Every structure is written in C-alpha cells, then in structure tokens.
Amino acid sequence: MVNRQKILIVDDDSNIAELISLYLTKECFETMIAGDGESALVLADTFAPNLILLDLMLPGIDGYQVCREIRAKSAIPIIMLSAKGEIFDKVLGLELGADDYMEKPFDSKELVARVKAVLRRYKPAPAQSQPQDVKCVEYPDLTINQTNYSVIYKGNHVEMPPKELELLYFLASSPNHVFTREQLLDQIWGYEYIGDTRTVDVHIKRLREKISDHAGWRIATIWGIGYKFEVRQ
C-alpha cells in the first residue's frame, strides 16, 4: 500500500480546519489539525508532515513565528493562509520562508491545486543516488547540491528553503546567462504558480543575505531585465 502524503493544518477556526481536512482527505491525503502555534510546532516534529497549511492569526505563537521556528530547522513546504491580503503581508510571509500564500476566503479546488503544485516542486533527496544522477555545481567557496538539497558556503552548511536553493542552483548552473524575472518564475515556481515577479526579488534578497559576493562570482542584478550568476574570469 502506498503511503499517503501528510498535511498539517494549522488554524484556530475548527470549522475551517475541518473543512480543509475534508477536501484533502477526499484527495487521499492524511491530515492532522493544530489549533494553535505551540501544537503546530510539536506536530511538525511528531506527525512529520509533507506540507503545512499555516494560518497567520493564531492564539499564543502567531503564524509568522511558527514559520520562523520551522524554517530554522526544516525545509518542509509551507503555504500560509490569511485574511490579510496586503502586499506587505504576502512579502513578509515569503521572506520568512513560506512557499506560497493564499488569501481567505479561498476556493477549495484552488487550495488543493496549490497543495499539489507545491508538493510537486518539493523533491527531498532520494534515499540513494548514483553519482551520475547528482545535480551539483561548484565554485570557489560555494557548493550547491540539488540532489541532497545542501549548500556549503566557505566551509559551512547554509540552511535554505527549497525555492531559494533551486533558484540559486538554476542561476549557478548557467553562469553569466541573464534570466528575466518571468523566466525564473516559470522555471522555479512553474506555470501554475499564481503570483508576480516580486516573488523572485524577495528570494534573491534572501539569498544575498546568506551568501555574500565573492571575488570570483556573485548574483548580479541586470537592471530592467532580471538576474544572472556572474562568474569573473
């Protein structure tokens, strides 16, 4: 029997949480509900979900802090759910490491579609990989391995959510090639992603905070166009 993928639903509104659980159960997902931030952090470890649906307005520890704490130790996909539809709230959610953001009220079919889309994009390292299957690029003081989702910078492991690592790997795999924001959005988030190019800028900003410019390479902005991984000869 194939193991069902597990979704942790974090929402203090039990009616909404139960309704979401019903939709996902019909799609053959296994679900668990947490009604507050503390319970969510516990279940993120014990339930070991494949994805978390995280409401922002929670009693006690709010959704932003839950996202921070999970991101400090895990790259598990997170979709934020909120009645807040302002650009600031969406950008903050993405900056904290969320993979997607949905504004309440939302359509059940769209929610399920986004859950499936995020899960398709998130591909943890396989248990065993043959050397020829390894996706890895190396530069001075930087190794990006998309096979086991690891980044080593100046000898230290750098924690990154999946999208950040995939974006960095994609750019570094084509040195000095300029990509528009639209191209990067399509390549990393997929055509089904419902968002704008600001998402790319947010992730580039987070990458630069973790990886500084190097004498031999950098993530360069091409004003009015997009970005490139610039390798200096």
PDB file of C-alpha atoms in Angstrom:
ATOM      1  CA  MET A   1       0.000   0.000   0.000  1.00  0.00           C
ATOM      2  CA  VAL A   2       1.359   3.408  -0.968  1.00  0.00           C
ATOM      3  CA  ASN A   3       1.869   5.758   1.974  1.00  0.00           C
ATOM      4  CA  ARG A   4      -0.347   8.812   1.795  1.00  0.00           C
ATOM      5  CA  GLN A   5       1.266  12.231   1.946  1.00  0.00           C
ATOM      6  CA  LYS A   6       0.601  14.013   5.224  1.00  0.00           C
ATOM      7  CA  ILE A   7      -0.700  17.584   5.581  1.00  0.00           C
ATOM      8  CA  LEU A   8      -0.629  19.505   8.856  1.00  0.00           C
ATOM      9  CA  ILE A   9      -3.464  22.061   9.012  1.00  0.00           C
ATOM     10  CA  VAL A  10      -2.833  24.891  11.475  1.00  0.00           C
ATOM     11  CA  ASP A  11      -5.904  27.048  12.097  1.00  0.00           C
ATOM     12  CA  ASP A  12      -7.693  28.124  15.283  1.00  0.00           C
ATOM     13  CA  ASP A  13     -11.051  28.109  13.472  1.00  0.00           C
ATOM     14  CA  SER A  14     -12.097  24.479  13.855  1.00  0.00           C
ATOM     15  CA  ASN A  15     -14.810  24.761  11.204  1.00  0.00           C
ATOM     16  CA  ILE A  16     -12.345  25.962   8.563  1.00  0.00           C
ATOM     17  CA  ALA A  17      -9.750  23.401   9.619  1.00  0.00           C
ATOM     18  CA  GLU A  18     -12.237  20.520   9.433  1.00  0.00           C
ATOM     19  CA  LEU A  19     -13.460  21.689   6.033  1.00  0.00           C
ATOM     20  CA  ILE A  20      -9.904  21.840   4.670  1.00  0.00           C
ATOM     21  CA  SER A  21      -9.246  18.400   6.135  1.00  0.00           C
ATOM     22  CA  LEU A  22     -12.323  17.044   4.362  1.00  0.00           C
ATOM     23  CA  TYR A  23     -11.198  18.428   0.985  1.00  0.00           C
ATOM     24  CA  LEU A  24      -7.701  16.991   1.367  1.00  0.00           C
ATOM     25  CA  THR A  25      -8.876  13.620   2.671  1.00  0.00           C
ATOM     26  CA  LYS A  26     -11.011  13.245  -0.455  1.00  0.00           C
ATOM     27  CA  GLU A  27      -7.791  13.730  -2.439  1.00  0.00           C
ATOM     28  CA  CYS A  28      -6.183  10.855  -0.491  1.00  0.00           C
ATOM     29  CA  PHE A  29      -4.042  12.980   1.838  1.00  0.00           C
ATOM     30  CA  GLU A  30      -3.647  12.140   5.505  1.00  0.00           C
ATOM     31  CA  THR A  31      -4.333  15.189   7.671  1.00  0.00           C
ATOM     32  CA  MET A  32      -3.766  16.410  11.226  1.00  0.00           C
ATOM     33  CA  ILE A  33      -5.119  19.627  12.758  1.00  0.00           C
ATOM     34  CA  ALA A  34      -3.403  22.003  15.192  1.00  0.00           C
ATOM     35  CA  GLY A  35      -5.419  24.823  16.738  1.00  0.00           C
ATOM     36  CA  ASP A  36      -2.525  26.950  17.971  1.00  0.00           C
ATOM     37  CA  GLY A  37       1.136  27.700  17.305  1.00  0.00           C
ATOM     38  CA  GLU A  38       2.576  25.588  20.118  1.00  0.00           C
ATOM     39  CA  SER A  39       0.681  22.489  18.987  1.00  0.00           C
ATOM     40  CA  ALA A  40       1.788  23.162  15.403  1.00  0.00           C
ATOM     41  CA  LEU A  41       5.469  23.145  16.390  1.00  0.00           C
ATOM     42  CA  VAL A  42       5.042  19.865  18.277  1.00  0.00           C
ATOM     43  CA  LEU A  43       3.154  18.180  15.431  1.00  0.00           C
ATOM     44  CA  ALA A  44       5.660  19.446  12.868  1.00  0.00           C
ATOM     45  CA  ASP A  45       8.103  17.053  14.567  1.00  0.00           C
ATOM     46  CA  THR A  46       5.891  14.177  15.718  1.00  0.00           C
ATOM     47  CA  PHE A  47       3.466  14.000  12.766  1.00  0.00           C
ATOM     48  CA  ALA A  48       6.280  14.660  10.253  1.00  0.00           C
ATOM     49  CA  PRO A  49       4.010  16.225   7.589  1.00  0.00           C
ATOM     50  CA  ASN A  50       4.951  16.567   3.929  1.00  0.00           C
ATOM     51  CA  LEU A  51       3.415  20.069   3.871  1.00  0.00           C
ATOM     52  CA  ILE A  52       1.986  22.574   6.358  1.00  0.00           C
ATOM     53  CA  LEU A  53      -1.039  24.822   5.781  1.00  0.00           C
ATOM     54  CA  LEU A  54      -0.391  27.648   8.230  1.00  0.00           C
ATOM     55  CA  ASP A  55      -2.895  30.304   9.291  1.00  0.00           C
ATOM     56  CA  LEU A  56      -1.251  33.549  10.417  1.00  0.00           C
ATOM     57  CA  MET A  57      -3.698  34.678  13.114  1.00  0.00           C
ATOM     58  CA  LEU A  58      -3.188  32.102  15.860  1.00  0.00           C
ATOM     59  CA  PRO A  59      -3.549  32.332  19.640  1.00  0.00           C
ATOM     60  CA  GLY A  60      -0.262  32.487  21.517  1.00  0.00           C
ATOM     61  CA  ILE A  61       2.508  31.992  18.963  1.00  0.00           C
ATOM     62  CA  ASP A  62       1.354  33.513  15.665  1.00  0.00           C
ATOM     63  CA  GLY A  63       1.862  32.003  12.231  1.00  0.00           C
ATOM     64  CA  TYR A  64       4.851  34.189  11.404  1.00  0.00           C
ATOM     65  CA  GLN A  65       6.767  32.933  14.452  1.00  0.00           C
ATOM     66  CA  VAL A  66       5.753  29.335  13.749  1.00  0.00           C
ATOM     67  CA  CYS A  67       7.146  29.721  10.237  1.00  0.00           C
ATOM     68  CA  ARG A  68      10.404  31.199  11.601  1.00  0.00           C
ATOM     69  CA  GLU A  69      10.930  28.331  14.030  1.00  0.00           C
ATOM     70  CA  ILE A  70      10.148  25.632  11.481  1.00  0.00           C
ATOM     71  CA  ARG A  71      12.404  27.243   8.885  1.00  0.00           C
ATOM     72  CA  ALA A  72      15.273  27.334  11.380  1.00  0.00           C
ATOM     73  CA  LYS A  73      15.461  23.546  11.258  1.00  0.00           C
ATOM     74  CA  SER A  74      13.456  22.291   8.275  1.00  0.00           C
ATOM     75  CA  ALA A  75      12.771  22.945   4.587  1.00  0.00           C
ATOM     76  CA  ILE A  76       9.280  21.399   4.715  1.00  0.00           C
ATOM     77  CA  PRO A  77       6.900  23.239   2.337  1.00  0.00           C
ATOM     78  CA  ILE A  78       4.634  25.838   3.991  1.00  0.00           C
ATOM     79  CA  ILE A  79       1.571  27.501   2.477  1.00  0.00           C
ATOM     80  CA  MET A  80       0.377  30.477   4.517  1.00  0.00           C
ATOM     81  CA  LEU A  81      -3.356  31.134   4.845  1.00  0.00           C
ATOM     82  CA  SER A  82      -4.578  34.555   5.890  1.00  0.00           C
ATOM     83  CA  ALA A  83      -7.415  37.055   5.673  1.00  0.00           C
ATOM     84  CA  LYS A  84      -4.688  39.675   5.237  1.00  0.00           C
ATOM     85  CA  GLY A  85      -4.372  40.431   1.543  1.00  0.00           C
ATOM     86  CA  GLU A  86      -1.933  43.325   1.625  1.00  0.00           C
ATOM     87  CA  ILE A  87       1.278  43.055  -0.407  1.00  0.00           C
ATOM     88  CA  PHE A  88       3.297  43.693   2.765  1.00  0.00           C
ATOM     89  CA  ASP A  89       1.823  40.631   4.463  1.00  0.00           C
ATOM     90  CA  LYS A  90       2.437  38.423   1.432  1.00  0.00           C
ATOM     91  CA  VAL A  91       6.026  39.599   1.011  1.00  0.00           C
ATOM     92  CA  LEU A  92       6.723  39.147   4.735  1.00  0.00           C
ATOM     93  CA  GLY A  93       5.383  35.611   4.557  1.00  0.00           C
ATOM     94  CA  LEU A  94       7.657  34.804   1.627  1.00  0.00           C
ATOM     95  CA  GLU A  95      10.636  36.442   3.311  1.00  0.00           C
ATOM     96  CA  LEU A  96      10.135  34.211   6.328  1.00  0.00           C
ATOM     97  CA  GLY A  97      10.322  31.152   4.107  1.00  0.00           C
ATOM     98  CA  ALA A  98       6.755  30.344   3.041  1.00  0.00           C
ATOM     99  CA  ASP A  99       6.444  28.605  -0.326  1.00  0.00           C
ATOM    100  CA  ASP A 100       3.067  30.100  -1.179  1.00  0.00           C
ATOM    101  CA  TYR A 101       0.434  32.436   0.275  1.00  0.00           C
ATOM    102  CA  MET A 102      -3.342  32.170  -0.044  1.00  0.00           C
ATOM    103  CA  GLU A 103      -5.822  34.846   0.947  1.00  0.00           C
ATOM    104  CA  LYS A 104      -9.026  33.872   2.752  1.00  0.00           C
ATOM    105  CA  PRO A 105     -11.666  33.139   1.694  1.00  0.00           C
ATOM    106  CA  PHE A 106     -10.295  30.730  -0.908  1.00  0.00           C
ATOM    107  CA  ASP A 107     -11.761  28.221  -3.310  1.00  0.00           C
ATOM    108  CA  SER A 108     -11.345  24.614  -2.193  1.00  0.00           C
ATOM    109  CA  LYS A 109     -10.254  23.437  -5.642  1.00  0.00           C
ATOM    110  CA  GLU A 110      -7.579  26.130  -5.819  1.00  0.00           C
ATOM    111  CA  LEU A 111      -6.298  25.181  -2.371  1.00  0.00           C
ATOM    112  CA  VAL A 112      -5.963  21.529  -3.349  1.00  0.00           C
ATOM    113  CA  ALA A 113      -4.306  22.515  -6.636  1.00  0.00           C
ATOM    114  CA  ARG A 114      -1.748  24.679  -4.838  1.00  0.00           C
ATOM    115  CA  VAL A 115      -1.000  21.942  -2.296  1.00  0.00           C
ATOM    116  CA  LYS A 116      -0.325  19.501  -5.128  1.00  0.00           C
ATOM    117  CA  ALA A 117       1.759  22.062  -7.037  1.00  0.00           C
ATOM    118  CA  VAL A 118       3.980  22.843  -4.039  1.00  0.00           C
ATOM    119  CA  LEU A 119       4.436  19.151  -3.279  1.00  0.00           C
ATOM    120  CA  ARG A 120       5.443  18.507  -6.905  1.00  0.00           C
ATOM    121  CA  ARG A 121       8.114  21.183  -6.675  1.00  0.00           C
ATOM    122  CA  TYR A 122       9.476  19.968  -3.356  1.00  0.00           C
ATOM    123  CA  LYS A 123      11.640  16.933  -4.007  1.00  0.00           C
ATOM    124  CA  PRO A 124      13.674  15.797  -0.999  1.00  0.00           C
ATOM    125  CA  ALA A 125      16.902  13.948  -1.631  1.00  0.00           C
ATOM    126  CA  PRO A 126      16.329  10.318  -2.616  1.00  0.00           C
ATOM    127  CA  ALA A 127      17.487   7.653  -0.177  1.00  0.00           C
ATOM    128  CA  GLN A 128      20.220   6.594  -2.575  1.00  0.00           C
ATOM    129  CA  SER A 129      21.616   8.375  -5.601  1.00  0.00           C
ATOM    130  CA  GLN A 130      24.001   7.193  -8.225  1.00  0.00           C
ATOM    131  CA  PRO A 131      26.934   9.556  -8.844  1.00  0.00           C
ATOM    132  CA  GLN A 132      25.809  10.249 -12.385  1.00  0.00           C
ATOM    133  CA  ASP A 133      22.456  11.496 -11.069  1.00  0.00           C
ATOM    134  CA  VAL A 134      23.932  14.079  -8.726  1.00  0.00           C
ATOM    135  CA  LYS A 135      22.968  17.663  -9.545  1.00  0.00           C
ATOM    136  CA  CYS A 136      25.793  19.732  -8.142  1.00  0.00           C
ATOM    137  CA  VAL A 137      27.690  22.868  -9.154  1.00  0.00           C
ATOM    138  CA  GLU A 138      30.868  24.094  -7.501  1.00  0.00           C
ATOM    139  CA  TYR A 139      32.626  27.445  -7.412  1.00  0.00           C
ATOM    140  CA  PRO A 140      35.341  28.763  -5.101  1.00  0.00           C
ATOM    141  CA  ASP A 141      33.923  28.638  -1.533  1.00  0.00           C
ATOM    142  CA  LEU A 142      30.496  27.546  -2.806  1.00  0.00           C
ATOM    143  CA  THR A 143      28.954  24.125  -3.460  1.00  0.00           C
ATOM    144  CA  ILE A 144      25.274  23.826  -4.405  1.00  0.00           C
ATOM    145  CA  ASN A 145      23.894  20.290  -4.409  1.00  0.00           C
ATOM    146  CA  GLN A 146      20.297  19.994  -5.573  1.00  0.00           C
ATOM    147  CA  THR A 147      20.330  16.218  -5.169  1.00  0.00           C
ATOM    148  CA  ASN A 148      20.569  16.331  -1.396  1.00  0.00           C
ATOM    149  CA  TYR A 149      19.411  19.973  -1.097  1.00  0.00           C
ATOM    150  CA  SER A 150      22.534  21.307   0.554  1.00  0.00           C
ATOM    151  CA  VAL A 151      24.605  24.454   0.173  1.00  0.00           C
ATOM    152  CA  ILE A 152      28.142  24.747   1.536  1.00  0.00           C
ATOM    153  CA  TYR A 153      29.497  28.311   1.684  1.00  0.00           C
ATOM    154  CA  LYS A 154      33.037  28.948   2.938  1.00  0.00           C
ATOM    155  CA  GLY A 155      33.059  25.545   4.584  1.00  0.00           C
ATOM    156  CA  ASN A 156      29.747  25.985   6.413  1.00  0.00           C
ATOM    157  CA  HIS A 157      26.356  24.461   5.708  1.00  0.00           C
ATOM    158  CA  VAL A 158      23.770  27.150   4.842  1.00  0.00           C
ATOM    159  CA  GLU A 159      20.112  26.444   5.624  1.00  0.00           C
ATOM    160  CA  MET A 160      17.818  27.275   2.702  1.00  0.00           C
ATOM    161  CA  PRO A 161      14.163  26.595   1.896  1.00  0.00           C
ATOM    162  CA  PRO A 162      13.714  24.574  -1.327  1.00  0.00           C
ATOM    163  CA  LYS A 163      12.843  27.550  -3.549  1.00  0.00           C
ATOM    164  CA  GLU A 164      15.926  29.511  -2.541  1.00  0.00           C
ATOM    165  CA  LEU A 165      18.200  26.569  -3.232  1.00  0.00           C
ATOM    166  CA  GLU A 166      16.516  25.747  -6.535  1.00  0.00           C
ATOM    167  CA  LEU A 167      16.791  29.373  -7.663  1.00  0.00           C
ATOM    168  CA  LEU A 168      20.471  29.542  -6.703  1.00  0.00           C
ATOM    169  CA  TYR A 169      21.214  26.213  -8.400  1.00  0.00           C
ATOM    170  CA  PHE A 170      19.388  27.235 -11.572  1.00  0.00           C
ATOM    171  CA  LEU A 171      21.300  30.508 -11.852  1.00  0.00           C
ATOM    172  CA  ALA A 172      24.665  28.952 -10.978  1.00  0.00           C
ATOM    173  CA  SER A 173      24.133  26.143 -13.494  1.00  0.00           C
ATOM    174  CA  SER A 174      24.165  28.721 -16.295  1.00  0.00           C
ATOM    175  CA  PRO A 175      26.948  31.167 -15.336  1.00  0.00           C
ATOM    176  CA  ASN A 176      26.794  34.627 -16.932  1.00  0.00           C
ATOM    177  CA  HIS A 177      23.433  33.838 -18.530  1.00  0.00           C
ATOM    178  CA  VAL A 178      20.837  36.569 -17.947  1.00  0.00           C
ATOM    179  CA  PHE A 179      17.338  35.401 -16.974  1.00  0.00           C
ATOM    180  CA  THR A 180      14.290  37.625 -16.800  1.00  0.00           C
ATOM    181  CA  ARG A 181      12.142  37.540 -13.677  1.00  0.00           C
ATOM    182  CA  GLU A 182       9.370  35.895 -15.704  1.00  0.00           C
ATOM    183  CA  GLN A 183      11.728  33.118 -16.851  1.00  0.00           C
ATOM    184  CA  LEU A 184      12.863  32.467 -13.292  1.00  0.00           C
ATOM    185  CA  LEU A 185       9.282  32.443 -12.043  1.00  0.00           C
ATOM    186  CA  ASP A 186       8.346  29.860 -14.680  1.00  0.00           C
ATOM    187  CA  GLN A 187      11.409  27.689 -14.086  1.00  0.00           C
ATOM    188  CA  ILE A 188      11.330  27.600 -10.295  1.00  0.00           C
ATOM    189  CA  TRP A 189       7.679  28.114  -9.382  1.00  0.00           C
ATOM    190  CA  GLY A 190       6.085  26.678 -12.511  1.00  0.00           C
ATOM    191  CA  TYR A 191       3.434  27.929 -14.897  1.00  0.00           C
ATOM    192  CA  GLU A 192       0.669  27.049 -12.448  1.00  0.00           C
ATOM    193  CA  TYR A 193       2.030  29.417  -9.811  1.00  0.00           C
ATOM    194  CA  ILE A 194      -0.329  32.309  -9.116  1.00  0.00           C
ATOM    195  CA  GLY A 195       1.959  35.166  -8.158  1.00  0.00           C
ATOM    196  CA  ASP A 196       4.049  38.023  -9.509  1.00  0.00           C
ATOM    197  CA  THR A 197       7.698  38.704 -10.211  1.00  0.00           C
ATOM    198  CA  ARG A 198       8.118  40.309  -6.786  1.00  0.00           C
ATOM    199  CA  THR A 199       8.457  36.729  -5.530  1.00  0.00           C
ATOM    200  CA  VAL A 200      11.746  36.385  -7.429  1.00  0.00           C
ATOM    201  CA  ASP A 201      13.092  39.641  -5.963  1.00  0.00           C
ATOM    202  CA  VAL A 202      12.240  38.508  -2.437  1.00  0.00           C
ATOM    203  CA  HIS A 203      14.106  35.221  -2.866  1.00  0.00           C
ATOM    204  CA  ILE A 204      17.132  36.923  -4.441  1.00  0.00           C
ATOM    205  CA  LYS A 205      17.234  39.295  -1.461  1.00  0.00           C
ATOM    206  CA  ARG A 206      17.224  36.355   0.947  1.00  0.00           C
ATOM    207  CA  LEU A 207      19.988  34.588  -0.999  1.00  0.00           C
ATOM    208  CA  ARG A 208      22.197  37.677  -0.860  1.00  0.00           C
ATOM    209  CA  GLU A 209      21.694  37.886   2.900  1.00  0.00           C
ATOM    210  CA  LYS A 210      23.050  34.358   3.260  1.00  0.00           C
ATOM    211  CA  ILE A 211      25.732  34.371   0.530  1.00  0.00           C
ATOM    212  CA  SER A 212      27.842  37.490   0.053  1.00  0.00           C
ATOM    213  CA  ASP A 213      29.518  38.497  -3.204  1.00  0.00           C
ATOM    214  CA  HIS A 214      32.732  36.575  -3.819  1.00  0.00           C
ATOM    215  CA  ALA A 215      35.875  37.677  -5.610  1.00  0.00           C
ATOM    216  CA  GLY A 216      35.165  35.061  -8.274  1.00  0.00           C
ATOM    217  CA  TRP A 217      31.377  35.193  -8.538  1.00  0.00           C
ATOM    218  CA  ARG A 218      28.204  36.984  -7.465  1.00  0.00           C
ATOM    219  CA  ILE A 219      24.464  37.147  -8.031  1.00  0.00           C
ATOM    220  CA  ALA A 220      24.190  40.196 -10.280  1.00  0.00           C
ATOM    221  CA  THR A 221      21.146  42.354 -10.977  1.00  0.00           C
ATOM    222  CA  ILE A 222      20.633  43.293 -14.606  1.00  0.00           C
ATOM    223  CA  TRP A 223      18.528  46.401 -14.205  1.00  0.00           C
ATOM    224  CA  GLY A 224      15.263  46.351 -16.092  1.00  0.00           C
ATOM    225  CA  ILE A 225      15.724  42.702 -17.062  1.00  0.00           C
ATOM    226  CA  GLY A 226      16.479  40.260 -14.265  1.00  0.00           C
ATOM    227  CA  TYR A 227      19.440  38.414 -12.743  1.00  0.00           C
ATOM    228  CA  LYS A 228      22.463  36.306 -13.544  1.00  0.00           C
ATOM    229  CA  PHE A 229      25.105  34.325 -11.694  1.00  0.00           C
ATOM    230  CA  GLU A 230      28.159  36.305 -12.748  1.00  0.00           C
ATOM    231  CA  VAL A 231      31.473  34.467 -12.855  1.00  0.00           C
ATOM    232  CA  ARG A 232      34.522  36.663 -13.082  1.00  0.00           C
ATOM    233  CA  GLN A 233      37.301  35.432 -15.330  1.00  0.00           C
TER     234      GLN A 233
END
